[in-house]
PDB file of C-alpha atoms in Angstrom:
ATOM      1  CA  UNK A 910      13.658  -4.912   1.754  1.00 85.00           C
ATOM      2  CA  UNK A 911      10.431  -4.091   0.321  1.00 86.00           C
ATOM      3  CA  UNK A 912       7.582  -2.587   2.489  1.00 91.00           C
ATOM      4  CA  UNK A 913       3.969  -1.941   1.725  1.00 94.00           C
ATOM      5  CA  UNK A 914       1.964   0.945   3.396  1.00 94.00           C
ATOM      6  CA  UNK A 915      -1.956   1.094   3.511  1.00 95.00           C
ATOM      7  CA  UNK A 916      -3.878   3.956   5.446  1.00 91.00           C
ATOM      8  CA  UNK A 917      -6.045   4.319   7.019  1.00 93.00           C
ATOM      9  CA  UNK A 918      -6.704   1.090   9.057  1.00 93.00           C
ATOM     10  CA  UNK A 919     -10.253   1.847   9.716  1.00 95.00           C
ATOM     11  CA  UNK A 920     -12.652   4.448   8.105  1.00 96.00           C
ATOM     12  CA  UNK A 921     -16.221   5.252   8.900  1.00 97.00           C
ATOM     13  CA  UNK A 922     -17.827   7.221   6.123  1.00 97.00           C
ATOM     14  CA  UNK A 923     -21.560   8.353   5.517  1.00 97.00           C
ATOM     15  CA  UNK A 924     -23.344   7.492   2.510  1.00 97.00           C
ATOM     16  CA  UNK A 925     -22.612   9.851  -0.290  1.00 96.00           C
ATOM     17  CA  UNK A 926     -19.128  11.112   0.676  1.00 97.00           C
ATOM     18  CA  UNK A 927     -16.156  10.672  -1.073  1.00 97.00           C
ATOM     19  CA  UNK A 928     -13.332   8.172  -0.471  1.00 96.00           C
ATOM     20  CA  UNK A 929      -9.712   8.331  -0.885  1.00 96.00           C
ATOM     21  CA  UNK A 930      -7.602   5.236   0.147  1.00 96.00           C
ATOM     22  CA  UNK A 931      -3.734   5.247  -0.491  1.00 96.00           C
ATOM     23  CA  UNK A 932      -1.126   2.876  -0.775  1.00 96.00           C
ATOM     24  CA  UNK A 933       2.492   3.203  -1.022  1.00 97.00           C
ATOM     25  CA  UNK A 934       5.347   0.701  -1.860  1.00 96.00           C
ATOM     26  CA  UNK A 935       8.889   1.045  -0.666  1.00 95.00           C
ATOM     27  CA  UNK A 936      12.111  -0.726  -1.943  1.00 93.00           C
ATOM     28  CA  UNK A 937      11.358  -1.651  -5.495  1.00 91.00           C
ATOM     29  CA  UNK A 938      10.630  -0.180  -8.672  1.00 89.00           C
ATOM     30  CA  UNK A 939       7.768  -0.518 -11.237  1.00 92.00           C
ATOM     31  CA  UNK A 940       5.812  -3.096  -9.238  1.00 94.00           C
ATOM     32  CA  UNK A 941       2.476  -4.317 -10.246  1.00 93.00           C
ATOM     33  CA  UNK A 942      -0.101  -2.746  -7.904  1.00 95.00           C
ATOM     34  CA  UNK A 943      -3.429  -4.094  -7.187  1.00 94.00           C
ATOM     35  CA  UNK A 944      -6.850  -3.457  -5.032  1.00 95.00           C
ATOM     36  CA  UNK A 945      -8.709  -6.106  -3.823  1.00 94.00           C
ATOM     37  CA  UNK A 946     -11.962  -6.072  -1.628  1.00 94.00           C
ATOM     38  CA  UNK A 947     -13.091  -8.545   0.767  1.00 91.00           C
ATOM     39  CA  UNK A 948     -16.590  -8.394   1.921  1.00 80.00           C
ATOM     40  CA  UNK A 949     -17.681 -10.108   5.381  1.00 71.00           C
ATOM     41  CA  UNK A 950     -17.155 -13.848   5.254  1.00 66.00           C
ATOM     42  CA  UNK A 951     -16.100 -14.068   1.482  1.00 71.00           C
ATOM     43  CA  UNK A 952     -13.149 -14.196  -0.704  1.00 83.00           C
ATOM     44  CA  UNK A 953     -11.098 -11.302  -2.539  1.00 89.00           C
ATOM     45  CA  UNK A 954     -12.407  -9.561  -5.205  1.00 90.00           C
ATOM     46  CA  UNK A 955     -10.194  -7.939  -7.563  1.00 90.00           C
ATOM     47  CA  UNK A 956     -11.012  -4.287  -8.112  1.00 93.00           C
ATOM     48  CA  UNK A 957      -8.028  -2.749 -10.258  1.00 93.00           C
ATOM     49  CA  UNK A 958      -4.543  -3.434 -11.046  1.00 91.00           C
ATOM     50  CA  UNK A 959      -1.712  -1.365 -12.699  1.00 94.00           C
ATOM     51  CA  UNK A 960       1.351  -2.278 -14.404  1.00 92.00           C
ATOM     52  CA  UNK A 961       2.741   1.195 -14.625  1.00 92.00           C
ATOM     53  CA  UNK A 962       2.046   4.966 -13.981  1.00 94.00           C
ATOM     54  CA  UNK A 963      -1.355   5.786 -15.540  1.00 90.00           C
ATOM     55  CA  UNK A 964      -2.417   2.498 -16.559  1.00 92.00           C
ATOM     56  CA  UNK A 965      -5.197   0.930 -14.523  1.00 92.00           C
ATOM     57  CA  UNK A 966      -7.208  -2.090 -15.541  1.00 90.00           C
ATOM     58  CA  UNK A 967     -10.537  -2.466 -14.047  1.00 87.00           C
ATOM     59  CA  UNK A 968     -11.960  -5.809 -13.414  1.00 81.00           C
ATOM     60  CA  UNK A 969     -15.620  -4.984 -11.849  1.00 78.00           C
ATOM     61  CA  UNK A 970     -17.643  -1.875 -13.140  1.00 63.00           C
ATOM     62  CA  UNK A 971     -18.701  -0.078  -9.967  1.00 78.00           C
ATOM     63  CA  UNK A 972     -18.660   2.914  -7.999  1.00 87.00           C
ATOM     64  CA  UNK A 973     -15.058   3.053  -7.531  1.00 94.00           C
ATOM     65  CA  UNK A 974     -12.011   4.189  -9.318  1.00 95.00           C
ATOM     66  CA  UNK A 975      -8.167   3.855  -9.116  1.00 96.00           C
ATOM     67  CA  UNK A 976      -5.271   5.993 -10.158  1.00 96.00           C
ATOM     68  CA  UNK A 977      -1.481   5.523 -10.005  1.00 96.00           C
ATOM     69  CA  UNK A 978      -0.019   9.058 -10.167  1.00 95.00           C
ATOM     70  CA  UNK A 979       3.511   7.840  -8.990  1.00 95.00           C
ATOM     71  CA  UNK A 980       5.270   4.440  -9.623  1.00 95.00           C
ATOM     72  CA  UNK A 981       4.783   3.366  -6.151  1.00 95.00           C
ATOM     73  CA  UNK A 982       1.735   5.087  -5.313  1.00 96.00           C
ATOM     74  CA  UNK A 983      -1.638   3.563  -5.723  1.00 97.00           C
ATOM     75  CA  UNK A 984      -4.884   5.366  -4.833  1.00 97.00           C
ATOM     76  CA  UNK A 985      -8.627   4.102  -4.662  1.00 96.00           C
ATOM     77  CA  UNK A 986     -11.254   6.602  -4.719  1.00 96.00           C
ATOM     78  CA  UNK A 987     -15.037   7.087  -4.898  1.00 95.00           C
ATOM     79  CA  UNK A 988     -17.128  10.310  -5.591  1.00 95.00           C
ATOM     80  CA  UNK A 989     -20.086   9.013  -3.680  1.00 95.00           C
ATOM     81  CA  UNK A 990     -20.136   6.054  -1.449  1.00 95.00           C
ATOM     82  CA  UNK A 991     -22.968   3.420  -1.433  1.00 94.00           C
ATOM     83  CA  UNK A 992     -23.634   1.193   1.850  1.00 94.00           C
ATOM     84  CA  UNK A 993     -22.477  -1.681  -0.471  1.00 91.00           C
ATOM     85  CA  UNK A 994     -18.815  -0.061  -0.644  1.00 93.00           C
ATOM     86  CA  UNK A 995     -18.291  -1.419   3.025  1.00 92.00           C
ATOM     87  CA  UNK A 996     -15.839  -4.065   3.386  1.00 92.00           C
ATOM     88  CA  UNK A 997     -11.990  -4.761   3.865  1.00 93.00           C
ATOM     89  CA  UNK A 998      -9.882  -2.902   1.137  1.00 96.00           C
ATOM     90  CA  UNK A 999      -6.460  -4.763   0.459  1.00 95.00           C
ATOM     91  CA  UNK A1000      -3.824  -3.071  -1.612  1.00 96.00           C
ATOM     92  CA  UNK A1001      -0.894  -5.512  -2.768  1.00 96.00           C
ATOM     93  CA  UNK A1002       2.175  -5.354  -4.844  1.00 95.00           C
ATOM     94  CA  UNK A1003       4.250  -8.081  -7.108  1.00 93.00           C
ATOM     95  CA  UNK A1004       7.081  -8.217  -9.649  1.00 88.00           C
ATOM     96  CA  UNK A1005       6.644  -9.529 -12.918  1.00 78.00           C
ATOM     97  CA  UNK A1006       6.194 -13.381 -13.899  1.00 73.00           C
ATOM     98  CA  UNK A1007       5.339 -15.797 -11.170  1.00 75.00           C
ATOM     99  CA  UNK A1008       6.067 -13.428  -8.361  1.00 86.00           C
ATOM    100  CA  UNK A1009       3.472 -13.735  -5.392  1.00 90.00           C
ATOM    101  CA  UNK A1010       1.511 -10.617  -4.159  1.00 92.00           C
ATOM    102  CA  UNK A1011       2.712  -9.210  -1.263  1.00 94.00           C
ATOM    103  CA  UNK A1012      -0.388  -7.564   0.818  1.00 94.00           C
ATOM    104  CA  UNK A1013      -0.667  -4.481   3.219  1.00 94.00           C
ATOM    105  CA  UNK A1014      -2.706  -4.536   6.261  1.00 93.00           C
ATOM    106  CA  UNK A1015      -5.828  -3.551   4.915  1.00 93.00           C
ATOM    107  CA  UNK A1016      -8.401  -0.648   5.428  1.00 95.00           C
ATOM    108  CA  UNK A1017     -11.663  -1.728   7.242  1.00 94.00           C
ATOM    109  CA  UNK A1018     -14.209   0.606   5.471  1.00 95.00           C
ATOM    110  CA  UNK A1019     -17.692   0.923   7.163  1.00 95.00           C
ATOM    111  CA  UNK A1020     -20.296   3.066   4.978  1.00 95.00           C
ATOM    112  CA  UNK A1021     -23.222   4.248   7.503  1.00 96.00           C
TER     113      UNK A1021
ATOM    114  CA  UNK B 603      -9.685 -16.179 -17.632  1.00 75.00           C
ATOM    115  CA  UNK B 604      -8.491 -18.396 -14.708  1.00 82.00           C
ATOM    116  CA  UNK B 605     -10.475 -19.168 -11.670  1.00 88.00           C
ATOM    117  CA  UNK B 606     -10.303 -20.964  -8.585  1.00 93.00           C
ATOM    118  CA  UNK B 607     -12.524 -23.288  -6.310  1.00 94.00           C
ATOM    119  CA  UNK B 608     -11.938 -23.884  -2.646  1.00 95.00           C
ATOM    120  CA  UNK B 609     -14.222 -27.007  -2.015  1.00 92.00           C
ATOM    121  CA  UNK B 610     -14.649 -26.443   1.695  1.00 94.00           C
ATOM    122  CA  UNK B 611     -15.808 -23.131   3.262  1.00 93.00           C
ATOM    123  CA  UNK B 612     -15.033 -24.467   6.876  1.00 95.00           C
ATOM    124  CA  UNK B 613     -12.815 -27.033   8.252  1.00 97.00           C
ATOM    125  CA  UNK B 614     -12.943 -27.784  12.030  1.00 97.00           C
ATOM    126  CA  UNK B 615     -10.001 -30.148  13.224  1.00 97.00           C
ATOM    127  CA  UNK B 616      -8.526 -31.263  16.553  1.00 97.00           C
ATOM    128  CA  UNK B 617      -5.274 -30.213  17.620  1.00 97.00           C
ATOM    129  CA  UNK B 618      -2.477 -32.512  16.515  1.00 97.00           C
ATOM    130  CA  UNK B 619      -4.798 -33.932  13.873  1.00 98.00           C
ATOM    131  CA  UNK B 620      -3.562 -33.848  10.002  1.00 98.00           C
ATOM    132  CA  UNK B 621      -5.570 -31.522   7.715  1.00 98.00           C
ATOM    133  CA  UNK B 622      -5.990 -30.880   3.968  1.00 98.00           C
ATOM    134  CA  UNK B 623      -7.485 -27.847   2.463  1.00 98.00           C
ATOM    135  CA  UNK B 624      -8.773 -28.394  -0.864  1.00 98.00           C
ATOM    136  CA  UNK B 625      -8.437 -26.453  -4.115  1.00 97.00           C
ATOM    137  CA  UNK B 626      -8.927 -26.646  -7.723  1.00 97.00           C
ATOM    138  CA  UNK B 627      -8.352 -24.119 -10.467  1.00 95.00           C
ATOM    139  CA  UNK B 628      -9.285 -23.527 -14.128  1.00 93.00           C
ATOM    140  CA  UNK B 629      -7.319 -22.199 -16.670  1.00 90.00           C
ATOM    141  CA  UNK B 630      -6.535 -22.767 -20.542  1.00 87.00           C
ATOM    142  CA  UNK B 631      -2.624 -21.980 -19.919  1.00 87.00           C
ATOM    143  CA  UNK B 632       0.016 -22.741 -17.509  1.00 88.00           C
ATOM    144  CA  UNK B 633      -0.302 -21.438 -14.226  1.00 90.00           C
ATOM    145  CA  UNK B 634       1.447 -20.349 -10.820  1.00 93.00           C
ATOM    146  CA  UNK B 635      -0.352 -21.301  -7.867  1.00 95.00           C
ATOM    147  CA  UNK B 636      -0.142 -20.096  -4.112  1.00 96.00           C
ATOM    148  CA  UNK B 637      -1.745 -20.484  -0.735  1.00 97.00           C
ATOM    149  CA  UNK B 638      -1.970 -17.651   1.542  1.00 97.00           C
ATOM    150  CA  UNK B 639      -3.198 -17.367   5.307  1.00 96.00           C
ATOM    151  CA  UNK B 640      -5.044 -14.503   6.884  1.00 94.00           C
ATOM    152  CA  UNK B 641      -5.380 -13.842  10.396  1.00 92.00           C
ATOM    153  CA  UNK B 642      -8.456 -11.717  11.728  1.00 85.00           C
ATOM    154  CA  UNK B 643      -8.270  -8.034  10.518  1.00 81.00           C
ATOM    155  CA  UNK B 644      -4.910  -8.505   8.838  1.00 86.00           C
ATOM    156  CA  UNK B 645      -3.517  -8.603   5.226  1.00 88.00           C
ATOM    157  CA  UNK B 646      -2.613 -11.897   3.511  1.00 92.00           C
ATOM    158  CA  UNK B 647       0.562 -13.702   4.188  1.00 95.00           C
ATOM    159  CA  UNK B 648       2.365 -16.106   1.662  1.00 95.00           C
ATOM    160  CA  UNK B 649       2.354 -19.565   2.843  1.00 97.00           C
ATOM    161  CA  UNK B 650       3.811 -21.198  -0.254  1.00 96.00           C
ATOM    162  CA  UNK B 651       3.967 -21.227  -4.069  1.00 94.00           C
ATOM    163  CA  UNK B 652       4.145 -23.422  -6.866  1.00 94.00           C
ATOM    164  CA  UNK B 653       6.119 -21.910  -9.974  1.00 90.00           C
ATOM    165  CA  UNK B 654       7.669 -24.957 -11.752  1.00 87.00           C
ATOM    166  CA  UNK B 655       9.583 -28.118 -11.044  1.00 88.00           C
ATOM    167  CA  UNK B 656       8.907 -30.325  -8.107  1.00 89.00           C
ATOM    168  CA  UNK B 657       4.997 -30.778  -7.705  1.00 91.00           C
ATOM    169  CA  UNK B 658       5.621 -31.055  -3.989  1.00 96.00           C
ATOM    170  CA  UNK B 659       6.248 -27.698  -2.242  1.00 96.00           C
ATOM    171  CA  UNK B 660       6.817 -27.007   1.297  1.00 96.00           C
ATOM    172  CA  UNK B 661       6.221 -23.538   2.858  1.00 95.00           C
ATOM    173  CA  UNK B 662       6.143 -21.961   6.263  1.00 94.00           C
ATOM    174  CA  UNK B 663       4.604 -23.320   9.418  1.00 93.00           C
ATOM    175  CA  UNK B 664       4.852 -26.886   8.331  1.00 96.00           C
ATOM    176  CA  UNK B 665       2.546 -26.724   5.377  1.00 97.00           C
ATOM    177  CA  UNK B 666       3.034 -28.078   2.138  1.00 97.00           C
ATOM    178  CA  UNK B 667       1.051 -28.515  -1.141  1.00 98.00           C
ATOM    179  CA  UNK B 668       0.912 -30.712  -4.031  1.00 96.00           C
ATOM    180  CA  UNK B 669       0.184 -29.768  -7.526  1.00 95.00           C
ATOM    181  CA  UNK B 670      -1.705 -32.183  -9.771  1.00 94.00           C
ATOM    182  CA  UNK B 671      -1.828 -31.069 -13.024  1.00 91.00           C
ATOM    183  CA  UNK B 672      -4.052 -33.693 -14.676  1.00 92.00           C
ATOM    184  CA  UNK B 673      -6.703 -32.923 -11.717  1.00 93.00           C
ATOM    185  CA  UNK B 674      -5.955 -29.160 -11.718  1.00 94.00           C
ATOM    186  CA  UNK B 675      -5.546 -29.403  -8.272  1.00 96.00           C
ATOM    187  CA  UNK B 676      -3.372 -27.713  -5.562  1.00 97.00           C
ATOM    188  CA  UNK B 677      -4.227 -28.957  -2.047  1.00 98.00           C
ATOM    189  CA  UNK B 678      -2.634 -27.709   1.342  1.00 98.00           C
ATOM    190  CA  UNK B 679      -1.759 -30.266   3.763  1.00 98.00           C
ATOM    191  CA  UNK B 680      -0.294 -30.259   7.204  1.00 98.00           C
ATOM    192  CA  UNK B 681       0.475 -33.416   9.202  1.00 97.00           C
ATOM    193  CA  UNK B 682      -0.352 -31.884  12.591  1.00 97.00           C
ATOM    194  CA  UNK B 683      -2.179 -28.615  13.453  1.00 97.00           C
ATOM    195  CA  UNK B 684      -1.794 -26.370  16.449  1.00 97.00           C
ATOM    196  CA  UNK B 685      -4.214 -23.879  17.885  1.00 96.00           C
ATOM    197  CA  UNK B 686      -2.137 -20.979  16.116  1.00 95.00           C
ATOM    198  CA  UNK B 687      -2.930 -22.418  12.842  1.00 96.00           C
ATOM    199  CA  UNK B 688      -6.776 -21.224  13.215  1.00 96.00           C
ATOM    200  CA  UNK B 689      -7.185 -18.730  10.400  1.00 96.00           C
ATOM    201  CA  UNK B 690      -8.617 -18.204   6.744  1.00 95.00           C
ATOM    202  CA  UNK B 691      -6.696 -19.660   4.132  1.00 97.00           C
ATOM    203  CA  UNK B 692      -6.761 -18.671   0.284  1.00 96.00           C
ATOM    204  CA  UNK B 693      -5.844 -20.618  -2.760  1.00 97.00           C
ATOM    205  CA  UNK B 694      -4.829 -18.387  -5.741  1.00 95.00           C
ATOM    206  CA  UNK B 695      -3.713 -18.600  -9.366  1.00 93.00           C
ATOM    207  CA  UNK B 696      -2.035 -16.621 -11.605  1.00 91.00           C
ATOM    208  CA  UNK B 697      -1.717 -17.377 -15.276  1.00 88.00           C
ATOM    209  CA  UNK B 698       1.688 -16.933 -17.365  1.00 85.00           C
ATOM    210  CA  UNK B 699       1.879 -13.774 -18.947  1.00 79.00           C
ATOM    211  CA  UNK B 700      -0.874 -12.508 -16.940  1.00 81.00           C
ATOM    212  CA  UNK B 701      -0.690  -9.745 -14.286  1.00 80.00           C
ATOM    213  CA  UNK B 702      -3.936 -10.420 -12.292  1.00 80.00           C
ATOM    214  CA  UNK B 703      -4.208 -13.020  -9.386  1.00 87.00           C
ATOM    215  CA  UNK B 704      -7.437 -14.817  -8.718  1.00 90.00           C
ATOM    216  CA  UNK B 705      -8.387 -15.979  -5.329  1.00 92.00           C
ATOM    217  CA  UNK B 706     -10.633 -18.559  -4.137  1.00 93.00           C
ATOM    218  CA  UNK B 707     -13.287 -17.805  -1.553  1.00 92.00           C
ATOM    219  CA  UNK B 708     -11.336 -19.124   1.184  1.00 94.00           C
ATOM    220  CA  UNK B 709     -11.542 -21.913   3.709  1.00 96.00           C
ATOM    221  CA  UNK B 710     -11.890 -21.291   7.385  1.00 95.00           C
ATOM    222  CA  UNK B 711      -9.915 -23.779   9.500  1.00 97.00           C
ATOM    223  CA  UNK B 712     -10.513 -23.710  13.218  1.00 97.00           C
ATOM    224  CA  UNK B 713      -8.195 -26.001  15.320  1.00 97.00           C
ATOM    225  CA  UNK B 714      -9.931 -27.044  18.462  1.00 96.00           C
ATOM    226  CA  UNK B 715      -8.223 -28.455  21.693  1.00 95.00           C
TER     227      UNK B 715
END
């Protein structure tokens, strides 16, 4: 069966520091991969999605970037964090077509 | 691009009462529709999905939803809720031949004893 791993679970970083969040998927090949952000009390904002290695679609211009160095690995990065980057970050994967997204357990990021 | 509107940000109900969480979507093409549930500090769990066929779909935990194409709605229902149903519920839409999925702002369901 397929599983998705996302880490760390919680992270506290100072303003201006770099960020790297990692997500890996097991048990499937060539999945679509996604990064969402959920601000406190708000819905999910799609940040990036990828349909293959090295293919990244950015939905919102911002302080973040994403990379997909391997088929089942998706990384969310920032060179310098802002206070507004605080939130709950969720990684997800899906197959093609009408397949639903399957989510990781999320990373709670607090920028201080 | 597709979009989703969840009409109620909060829905308080008493235990064993019925509940309906409303969702409307906007898209110029055919869509797939989903409902997810999120418990505190966790990821989202799929409740049910509509891909094609019967417009009434049944999911886990006794939930069901009905796709209404003319009203572009996909409302979630449960005939009798439990305390354990207290959570955040998200409606989502994905267009045919499109890789991204858009979510509504969520509805906070609170079940009171």
